[in-house]
Coordinates of C-alpha atoms and ligand atoms in Angstrom, one line a residue:
X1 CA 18.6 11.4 -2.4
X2 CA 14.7 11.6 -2.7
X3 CA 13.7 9.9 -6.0
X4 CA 10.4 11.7 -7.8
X5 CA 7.5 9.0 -7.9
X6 CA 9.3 6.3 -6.9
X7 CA 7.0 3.0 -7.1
X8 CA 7.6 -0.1 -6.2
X9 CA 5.2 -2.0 -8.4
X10 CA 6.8 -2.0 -12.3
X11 CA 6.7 -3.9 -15.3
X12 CA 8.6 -6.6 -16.5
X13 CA 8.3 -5.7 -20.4
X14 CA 9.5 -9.4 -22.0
X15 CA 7.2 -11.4 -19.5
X16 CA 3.9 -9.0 -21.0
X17 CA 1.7 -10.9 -23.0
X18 CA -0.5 -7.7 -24.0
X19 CA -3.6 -9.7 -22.4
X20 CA -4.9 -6.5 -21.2
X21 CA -6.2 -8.2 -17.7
X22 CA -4.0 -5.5 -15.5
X23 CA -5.9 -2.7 -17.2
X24 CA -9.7 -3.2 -15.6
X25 CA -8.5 -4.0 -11.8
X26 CA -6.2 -1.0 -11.3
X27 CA -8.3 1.4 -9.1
X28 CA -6.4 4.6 -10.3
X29 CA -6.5 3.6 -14.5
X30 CA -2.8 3.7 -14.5
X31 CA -2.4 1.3 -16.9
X32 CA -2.6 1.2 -21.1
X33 CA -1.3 -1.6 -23.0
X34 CA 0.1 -0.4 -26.1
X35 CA 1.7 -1.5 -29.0
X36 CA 1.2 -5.4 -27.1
X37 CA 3.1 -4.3 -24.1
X38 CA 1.6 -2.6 -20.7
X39 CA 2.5 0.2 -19.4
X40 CA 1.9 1.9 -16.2
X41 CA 1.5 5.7 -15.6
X42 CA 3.7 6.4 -12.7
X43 CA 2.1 9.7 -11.4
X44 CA -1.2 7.9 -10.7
X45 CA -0.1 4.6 -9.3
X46 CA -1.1 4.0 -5.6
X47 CA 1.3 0.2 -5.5
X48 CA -1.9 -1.3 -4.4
X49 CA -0.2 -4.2 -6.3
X50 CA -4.0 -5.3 -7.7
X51 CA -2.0 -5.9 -11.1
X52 CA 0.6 -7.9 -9.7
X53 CA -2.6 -10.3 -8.1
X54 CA -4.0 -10.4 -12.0
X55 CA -1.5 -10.8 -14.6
X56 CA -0.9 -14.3 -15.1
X57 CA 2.1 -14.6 -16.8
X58 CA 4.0 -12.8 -13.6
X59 CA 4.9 -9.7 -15.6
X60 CA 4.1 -7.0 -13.0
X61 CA 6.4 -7.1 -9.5
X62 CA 7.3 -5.5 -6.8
X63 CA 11.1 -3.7 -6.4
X64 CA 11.8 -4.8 -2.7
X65 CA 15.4 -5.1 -1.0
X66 CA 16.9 -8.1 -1.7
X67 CA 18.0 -10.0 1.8
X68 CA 22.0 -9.5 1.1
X69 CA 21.2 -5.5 1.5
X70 CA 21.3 -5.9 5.7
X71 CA 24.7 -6.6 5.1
X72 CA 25.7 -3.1 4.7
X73 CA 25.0 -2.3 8.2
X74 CA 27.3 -3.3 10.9
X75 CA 24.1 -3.5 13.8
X76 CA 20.8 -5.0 11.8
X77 CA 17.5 -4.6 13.4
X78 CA 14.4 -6.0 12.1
X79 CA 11.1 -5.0 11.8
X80 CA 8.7 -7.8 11.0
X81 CA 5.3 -6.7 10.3
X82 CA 2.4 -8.8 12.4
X83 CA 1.3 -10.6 9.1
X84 CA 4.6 -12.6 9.2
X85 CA 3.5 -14.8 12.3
X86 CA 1.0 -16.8 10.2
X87 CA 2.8 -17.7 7.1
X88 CA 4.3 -21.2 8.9
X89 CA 2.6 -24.2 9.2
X90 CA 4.8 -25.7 11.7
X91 CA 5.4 -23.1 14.3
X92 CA 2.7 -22.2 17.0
X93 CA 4.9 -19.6 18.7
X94 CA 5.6 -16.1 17.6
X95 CA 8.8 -16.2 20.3
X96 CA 10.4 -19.1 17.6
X97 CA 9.9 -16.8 14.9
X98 CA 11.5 -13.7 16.2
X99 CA 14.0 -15.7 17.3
X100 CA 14.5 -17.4 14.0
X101 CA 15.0 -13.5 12.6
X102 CA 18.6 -13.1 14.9
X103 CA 19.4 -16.6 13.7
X104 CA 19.1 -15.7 9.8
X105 CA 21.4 -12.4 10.6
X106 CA 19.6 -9.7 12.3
X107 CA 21.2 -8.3 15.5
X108 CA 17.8 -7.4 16.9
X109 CA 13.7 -7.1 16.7
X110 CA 11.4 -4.9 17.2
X111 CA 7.7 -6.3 16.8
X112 CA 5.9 -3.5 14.3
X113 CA 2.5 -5.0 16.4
X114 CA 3.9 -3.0 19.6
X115 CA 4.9 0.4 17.9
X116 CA 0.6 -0.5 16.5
X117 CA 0.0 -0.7 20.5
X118 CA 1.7 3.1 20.8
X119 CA -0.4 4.5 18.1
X120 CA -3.5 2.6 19.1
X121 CA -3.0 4.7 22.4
X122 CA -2.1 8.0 20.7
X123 CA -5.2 7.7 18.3
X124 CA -7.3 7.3 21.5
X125 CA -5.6 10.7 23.0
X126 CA -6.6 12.5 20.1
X127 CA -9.9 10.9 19.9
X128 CA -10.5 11.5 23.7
X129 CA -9.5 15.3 22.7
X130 CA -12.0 15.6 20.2
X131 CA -9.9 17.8 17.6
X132 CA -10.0 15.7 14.9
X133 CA -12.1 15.9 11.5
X134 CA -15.3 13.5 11.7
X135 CA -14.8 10.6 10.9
X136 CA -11.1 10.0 11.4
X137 CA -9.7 8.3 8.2
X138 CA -6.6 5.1 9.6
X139 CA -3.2 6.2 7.6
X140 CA -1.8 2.6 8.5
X141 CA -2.4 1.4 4.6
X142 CA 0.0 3.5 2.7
X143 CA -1.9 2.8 -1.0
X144 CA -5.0 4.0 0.6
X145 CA -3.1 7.1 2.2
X146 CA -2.2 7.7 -1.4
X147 CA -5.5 6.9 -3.1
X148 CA -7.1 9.2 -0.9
X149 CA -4.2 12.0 -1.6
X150 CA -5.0 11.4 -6.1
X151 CA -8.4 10.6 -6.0
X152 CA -10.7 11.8 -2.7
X153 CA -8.6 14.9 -1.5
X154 CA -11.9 16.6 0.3
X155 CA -10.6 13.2 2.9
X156 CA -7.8 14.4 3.3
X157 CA -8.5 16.4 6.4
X158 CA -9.7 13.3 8.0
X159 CA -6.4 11.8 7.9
X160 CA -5.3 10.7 11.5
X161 CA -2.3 12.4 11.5
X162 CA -0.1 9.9 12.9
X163 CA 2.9 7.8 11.9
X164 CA 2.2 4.5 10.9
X165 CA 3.5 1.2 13.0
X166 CA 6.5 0.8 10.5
X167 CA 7.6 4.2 10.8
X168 CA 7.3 4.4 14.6
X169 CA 8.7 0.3 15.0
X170 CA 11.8 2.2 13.1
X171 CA 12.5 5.5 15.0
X172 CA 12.2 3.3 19.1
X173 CA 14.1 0.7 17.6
X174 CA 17.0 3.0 16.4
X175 CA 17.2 5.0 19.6
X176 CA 16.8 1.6 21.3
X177 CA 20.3 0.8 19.8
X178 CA 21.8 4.3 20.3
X179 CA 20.6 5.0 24.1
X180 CA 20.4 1.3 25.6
X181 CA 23.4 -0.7 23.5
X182 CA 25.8 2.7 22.6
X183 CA 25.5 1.6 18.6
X184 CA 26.8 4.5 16.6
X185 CA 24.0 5.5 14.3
X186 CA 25.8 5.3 11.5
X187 CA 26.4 1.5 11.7
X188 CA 22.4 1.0 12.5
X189 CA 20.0 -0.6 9.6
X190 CA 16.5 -1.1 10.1
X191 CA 14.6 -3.3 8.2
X192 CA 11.2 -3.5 7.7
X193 CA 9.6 -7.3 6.4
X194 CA 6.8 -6.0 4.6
X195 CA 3.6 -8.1 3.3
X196 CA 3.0 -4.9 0.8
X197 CA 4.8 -3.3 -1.9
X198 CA 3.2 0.2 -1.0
X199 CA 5.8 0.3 2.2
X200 CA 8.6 0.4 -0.2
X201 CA 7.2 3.3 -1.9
X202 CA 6.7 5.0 1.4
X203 CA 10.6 4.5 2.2
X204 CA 11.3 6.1 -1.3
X205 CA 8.3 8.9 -0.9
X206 CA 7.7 9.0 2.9
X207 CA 4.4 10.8 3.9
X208 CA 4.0 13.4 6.1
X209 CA 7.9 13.3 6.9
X210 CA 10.9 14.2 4.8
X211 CA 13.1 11.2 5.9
X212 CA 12.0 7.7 6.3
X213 CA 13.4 6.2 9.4
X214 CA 13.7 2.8 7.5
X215 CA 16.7 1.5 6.1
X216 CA 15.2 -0.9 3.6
X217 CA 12.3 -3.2 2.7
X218 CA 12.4 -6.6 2.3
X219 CA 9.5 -8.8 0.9
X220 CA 7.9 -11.2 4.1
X221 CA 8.3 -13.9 0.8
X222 CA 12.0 -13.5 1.0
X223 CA 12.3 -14.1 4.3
X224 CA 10.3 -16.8 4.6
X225 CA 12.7 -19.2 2.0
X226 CA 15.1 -18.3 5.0
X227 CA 13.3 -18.7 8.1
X228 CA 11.1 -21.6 6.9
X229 CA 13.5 -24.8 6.7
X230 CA 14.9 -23.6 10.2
X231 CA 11.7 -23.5 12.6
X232 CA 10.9 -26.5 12.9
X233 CA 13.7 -27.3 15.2
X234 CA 14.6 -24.4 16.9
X235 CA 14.7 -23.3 20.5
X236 CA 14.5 -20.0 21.1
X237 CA 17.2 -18.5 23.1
X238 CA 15.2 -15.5 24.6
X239 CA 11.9 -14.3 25.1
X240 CA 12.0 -11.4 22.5
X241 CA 7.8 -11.0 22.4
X242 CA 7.1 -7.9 23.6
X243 CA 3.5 -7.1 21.6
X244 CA 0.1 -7.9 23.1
X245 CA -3.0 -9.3 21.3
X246 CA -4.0 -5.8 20.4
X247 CA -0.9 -5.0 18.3
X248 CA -0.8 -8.2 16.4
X249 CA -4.4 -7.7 15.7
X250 CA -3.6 -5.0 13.0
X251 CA -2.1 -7.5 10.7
X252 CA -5.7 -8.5 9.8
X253 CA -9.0 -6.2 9.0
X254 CA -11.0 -4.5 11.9
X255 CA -7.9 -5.1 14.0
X256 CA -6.7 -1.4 14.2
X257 CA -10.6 -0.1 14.7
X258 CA -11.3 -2.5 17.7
X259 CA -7.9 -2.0 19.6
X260 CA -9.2 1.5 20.1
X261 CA -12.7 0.1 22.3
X262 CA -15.1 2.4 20.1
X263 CA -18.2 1.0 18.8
X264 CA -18.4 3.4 16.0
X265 CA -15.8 1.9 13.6
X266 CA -16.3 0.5 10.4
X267 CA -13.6 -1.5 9.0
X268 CA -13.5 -1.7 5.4
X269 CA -11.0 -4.0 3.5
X270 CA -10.2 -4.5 -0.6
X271 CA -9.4 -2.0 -3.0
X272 CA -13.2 -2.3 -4.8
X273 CA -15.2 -2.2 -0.9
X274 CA -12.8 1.0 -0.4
X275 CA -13.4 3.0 -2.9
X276 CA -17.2 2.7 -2.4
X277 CA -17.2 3.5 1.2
X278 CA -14.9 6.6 0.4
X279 CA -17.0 7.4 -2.1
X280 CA -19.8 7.3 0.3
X281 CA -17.9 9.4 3.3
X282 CA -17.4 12.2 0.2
X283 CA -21.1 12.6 0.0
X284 CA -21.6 12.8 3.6
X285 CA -23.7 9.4 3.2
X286 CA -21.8 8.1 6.4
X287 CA -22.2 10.0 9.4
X288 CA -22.6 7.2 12.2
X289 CA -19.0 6.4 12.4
X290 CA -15.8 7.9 14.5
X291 CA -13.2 5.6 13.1
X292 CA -12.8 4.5 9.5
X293 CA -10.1 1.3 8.9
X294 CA -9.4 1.3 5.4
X295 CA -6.9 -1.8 3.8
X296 CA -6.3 -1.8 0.0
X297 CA -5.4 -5.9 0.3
X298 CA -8.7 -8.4 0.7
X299 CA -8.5 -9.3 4.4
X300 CA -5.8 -6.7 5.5
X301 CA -2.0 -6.9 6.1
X302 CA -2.3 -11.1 5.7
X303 CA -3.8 -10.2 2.4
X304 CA -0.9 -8.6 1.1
X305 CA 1.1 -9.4 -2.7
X306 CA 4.8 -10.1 -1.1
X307 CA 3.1 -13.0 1.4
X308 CA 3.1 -16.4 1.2
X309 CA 0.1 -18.0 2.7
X310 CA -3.5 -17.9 1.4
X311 CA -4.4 -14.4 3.7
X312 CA -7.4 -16.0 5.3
X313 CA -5.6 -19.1 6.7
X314 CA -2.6 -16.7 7.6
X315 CA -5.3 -14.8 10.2
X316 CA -7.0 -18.6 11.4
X317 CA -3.3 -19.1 12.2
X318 CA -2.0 -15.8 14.0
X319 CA -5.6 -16.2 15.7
X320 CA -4.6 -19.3 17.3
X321 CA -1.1 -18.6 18.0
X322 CA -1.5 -15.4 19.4
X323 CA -3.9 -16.7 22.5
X324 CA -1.2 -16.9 24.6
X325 CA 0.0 -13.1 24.3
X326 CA -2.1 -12.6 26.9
X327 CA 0.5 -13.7 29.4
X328 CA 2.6 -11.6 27.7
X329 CA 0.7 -8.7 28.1
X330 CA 0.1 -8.8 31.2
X331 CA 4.3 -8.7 32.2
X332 CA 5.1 -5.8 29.8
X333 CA 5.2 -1.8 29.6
X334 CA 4.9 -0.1 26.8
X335 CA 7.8 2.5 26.3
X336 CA 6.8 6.3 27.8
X337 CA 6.1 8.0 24.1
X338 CA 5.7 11.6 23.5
X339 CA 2.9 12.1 21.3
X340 CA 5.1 14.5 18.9
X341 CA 6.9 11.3 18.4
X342 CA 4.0 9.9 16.7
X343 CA 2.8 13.0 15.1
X344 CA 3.5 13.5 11.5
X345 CA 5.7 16.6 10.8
X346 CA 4.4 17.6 7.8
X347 CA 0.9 18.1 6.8
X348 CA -0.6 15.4 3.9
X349 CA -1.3 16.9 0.2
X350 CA -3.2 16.6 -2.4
X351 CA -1.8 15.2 -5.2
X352 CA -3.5 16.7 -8.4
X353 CA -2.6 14.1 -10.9
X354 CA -6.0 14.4 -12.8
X355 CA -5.9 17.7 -13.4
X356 CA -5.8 17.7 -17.3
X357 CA -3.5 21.4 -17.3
X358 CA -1.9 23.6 -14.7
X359 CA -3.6 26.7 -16.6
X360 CA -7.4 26.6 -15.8
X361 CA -8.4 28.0 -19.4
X362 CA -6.2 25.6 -20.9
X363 CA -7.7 22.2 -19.0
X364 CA -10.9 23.8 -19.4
X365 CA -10.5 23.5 -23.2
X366 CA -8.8 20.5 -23.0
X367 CA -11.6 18.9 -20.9
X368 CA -14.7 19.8 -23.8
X369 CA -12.2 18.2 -26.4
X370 CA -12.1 15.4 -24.2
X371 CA -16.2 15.2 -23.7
X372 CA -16.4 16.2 -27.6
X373 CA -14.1 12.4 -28.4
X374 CA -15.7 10.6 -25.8
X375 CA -19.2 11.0 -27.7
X376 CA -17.4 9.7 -30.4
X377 CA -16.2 6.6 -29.1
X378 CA -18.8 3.5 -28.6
X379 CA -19.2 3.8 -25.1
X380 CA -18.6 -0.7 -24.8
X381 CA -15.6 0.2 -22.0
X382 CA -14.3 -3.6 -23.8
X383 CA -10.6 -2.2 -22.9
X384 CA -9.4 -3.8 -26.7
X385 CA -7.7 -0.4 -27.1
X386 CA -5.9 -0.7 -24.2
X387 CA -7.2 2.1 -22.3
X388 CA -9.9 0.6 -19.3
X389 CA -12.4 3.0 -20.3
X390 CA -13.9 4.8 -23.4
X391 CA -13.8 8.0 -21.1
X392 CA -10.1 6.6 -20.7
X393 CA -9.4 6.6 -24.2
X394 CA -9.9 10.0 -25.0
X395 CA -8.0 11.1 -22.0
X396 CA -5.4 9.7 -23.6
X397 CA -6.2 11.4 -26.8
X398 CA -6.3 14.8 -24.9
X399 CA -3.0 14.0 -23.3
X400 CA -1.1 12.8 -26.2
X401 CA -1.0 9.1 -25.6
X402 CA -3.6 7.3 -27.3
X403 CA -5.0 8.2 -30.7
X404 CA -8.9 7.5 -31.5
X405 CA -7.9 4.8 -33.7
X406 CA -7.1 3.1 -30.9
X407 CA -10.3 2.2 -31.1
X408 CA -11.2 -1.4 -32.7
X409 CA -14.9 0.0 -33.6
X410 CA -14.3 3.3 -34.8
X411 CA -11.1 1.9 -37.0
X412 CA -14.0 -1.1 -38.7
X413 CA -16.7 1.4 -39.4
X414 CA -13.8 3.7 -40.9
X415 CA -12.7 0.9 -42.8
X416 CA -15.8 -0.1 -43.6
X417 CA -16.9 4.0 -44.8
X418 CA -13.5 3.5 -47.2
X419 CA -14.6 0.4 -48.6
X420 CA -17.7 1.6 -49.8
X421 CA -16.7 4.9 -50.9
X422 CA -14.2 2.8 -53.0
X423 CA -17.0 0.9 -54.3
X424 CA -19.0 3.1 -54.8
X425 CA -16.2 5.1 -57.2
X426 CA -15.6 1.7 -59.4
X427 CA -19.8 1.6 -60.1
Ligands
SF4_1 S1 -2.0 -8.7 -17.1 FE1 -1.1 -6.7 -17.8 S2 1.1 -6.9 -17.4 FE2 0.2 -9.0 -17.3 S3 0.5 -9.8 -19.4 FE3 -1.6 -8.9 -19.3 S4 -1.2 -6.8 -20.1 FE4 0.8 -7.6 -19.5
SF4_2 S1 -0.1 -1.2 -8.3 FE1 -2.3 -0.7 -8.3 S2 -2.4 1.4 -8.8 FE2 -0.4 0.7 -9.5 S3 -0.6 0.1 -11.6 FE3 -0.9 -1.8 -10.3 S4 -3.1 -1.9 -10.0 FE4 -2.7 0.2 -10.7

């Protein structure tokens, strides 16, 4: 049954320290520490997992599918995401590490960087037939598909309005089973191995869709404790690479932009680098481009929280191994795809999680009282009252959470008042 906001990113309350570090780097101001513990405000987290890269005593994680879960399905197909191919330092073949996934347990593979090939091809369609919004916005990243949906909804027409790799790996690999093998559905699990914990959110709250065609999510970090120790040594047993350069290209940023062969990308990766550049697109202040690539994680895919490997030596590595997918490519098809299977069936909303009351005259109100506390607060943004912003603060205030005496300075100069209206009394 469909869970309301789902995330995948929570807190681990005992492990909190209070330190307040998670507070500043969250894009969306989710998160208040209160009362020496953080908290995060579900409705307006994106699972970028930016806290989860900050807090140093490990307190925020990421809710994936544990390994054991396949075990529930008779037939297990995985789906490892392109970013998986570089976290070894002892293999230099992506055919030993697709194998290595049957070995561990799965029954089959299917390489997410070849369902990236299908849309690659369907963006191009829709490009070529010029009905798209100017510039088109990449949905591949799903905490940017969100961001965009709480904080920039004006973009939201220029969503490409396409499925993502994960979801389209997913729906081929399942028919794959059903039509080619005769695998009743109902025995079928499909499991995605997922760099990011914004994919297990988008199994939970699937976008543009009512259904997720994923089974489960299970961290590329889990994986690798199993796949790692058995590499080294193994032969593969078949040749189960079916992705060309292009596909596996999308694990790191620009890679989705240049498979399409347009000059006018621009490829834009990091929460902080995002949010400018959207920023920008709202006021119209880029009007050169055709394609926008937007990835939350610094780097892309190979940047993500649930990876093992420092991102930029994960891309050196899929960089070299994947030189010789060019013999691959040039003995494979991709499958005959219907663009309506790669279509989104339901249009993308606007999230309105900022919107201080559903009754206009009511947030109007609201909003003045909010302005009217804000001039009261010292306008340092120092965080010490566990909001990231004064102008945080006193939404807080507004909405019930947070008092103004949250506020270190204004609580000293009342002190301060009290103590010298009590001396003053005893003169
Ligand atoms: S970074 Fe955030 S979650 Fe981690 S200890 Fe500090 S306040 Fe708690
Ligand atoms: S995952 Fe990202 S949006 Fe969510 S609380 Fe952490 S930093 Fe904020």
């Amino acid at each position: 049954m469909k869970q309301t906001y789902f995330h995948s990113v929570t807190l681990d309350k005992e492990k909190c320290m209070g330190c307040t570090n998670c507070i500043r780097r969250c894009p969306t101001e989710a998160i208040r520490v209160r009362d020496g513990k953080a908290r995060i405000i579900k409705e307006r987290c994106i699972d970028c997992g930016e806290c989860i890269r900050v807090c140093p005593y490990h307190a925020k994680q990421a809710l994936t599918d544990p390994f054991s879960s396949i075990e529930k399905f008779k037939y297990k197909i995985a789906l490892p995401a392109p970013a998986l191919y570089g976290q070894f330092h002892n293999v230099r073949d992506i055919n030993v590490i697709l194998n290595g996934l049957k070995e561990i347990g799965f029954d089959d593979v299917y390489e997410v960087a070849r369902a990236a090939e299908i849309v690659t091809i369907a963006t191009m369609d829709l490009l070529m037939q010029k009905k798209l919004e100017m510039p088109v916005i990449s949905t591949a990243c799903p905490a940017i598909l969100r961001l965009i949906r709480v904080r920039f909804p004006s973009l939201i027409k220029n969503l490409l309005p396409l499925n993502a790799p994960m979801d389209l790996a997913a729906k081929l690999a399942r028919r794959r089973a059903i039509e080619k093998k005769g695998i009743p559905p109902e025995d079928i699990g499909v499991f995605f191995i997922s760099p990011c914990p914004a994919k297990v959110t988008t199994l939970h709250e699937p976008l543009g869709e009512d259904t997720s065609p994923v089974d489960g999510v299970i961290a590329i970090s889990e994986v690798y404790k199993k796949l790692a120790p058995i590499l080294g040594s193994l032969k593969p047993k078949e040749k189960l690479v079916r992705a060309g350069l292009k596909g596996v290209n999308w694990c790191h940023s620009g890679g989705e932009a240049k498979a399409l062969s347009k000059d006018a990308y621009l490829a834009v990766d990091g929460i902080d680098n995002v949010i400018s550049v959207l920023e920008s697109l709202e006021d119209n202040q880029i009007s050169h481009v055709e394609f926008v690539e937007a990835c939350a994680c610094a780097g892309g895919c190979v940047g993500g929280p649930l990876t093992v490997e420092n991102g930029y030596a994960a891309r050196a590595r899929i960089e070299q191994i994947s030189k010789k997918l060019t013999s691959y490519e040039t003995e494979r098809e991709l499958p005959q795809i219907d663009l309506e299977d790669v279509l989104i069936s339901k249009p993308i909303e606007y999230v309105p999680i900022l919107k201080l009351d559903d009754d206009r005259a009511v947030a109007m109100q609201k909003m003045q009282e909010m302005k009217a506390i804000e001039e009261r607060l010292p306008k340092l943004d120092c965080g010490s009252c566990g909001a990231p912003s004064c102008k945080a603060l006193a939404e807080d205030v507004v909405r019930g959470f947070g008092r103004e005496i949250d506020c270190i300075h204004n609580l000293r100069s009342k002190v301060n008042e009290l103590v010298r209206e009590i001396s003053e009394l005893e003169m």
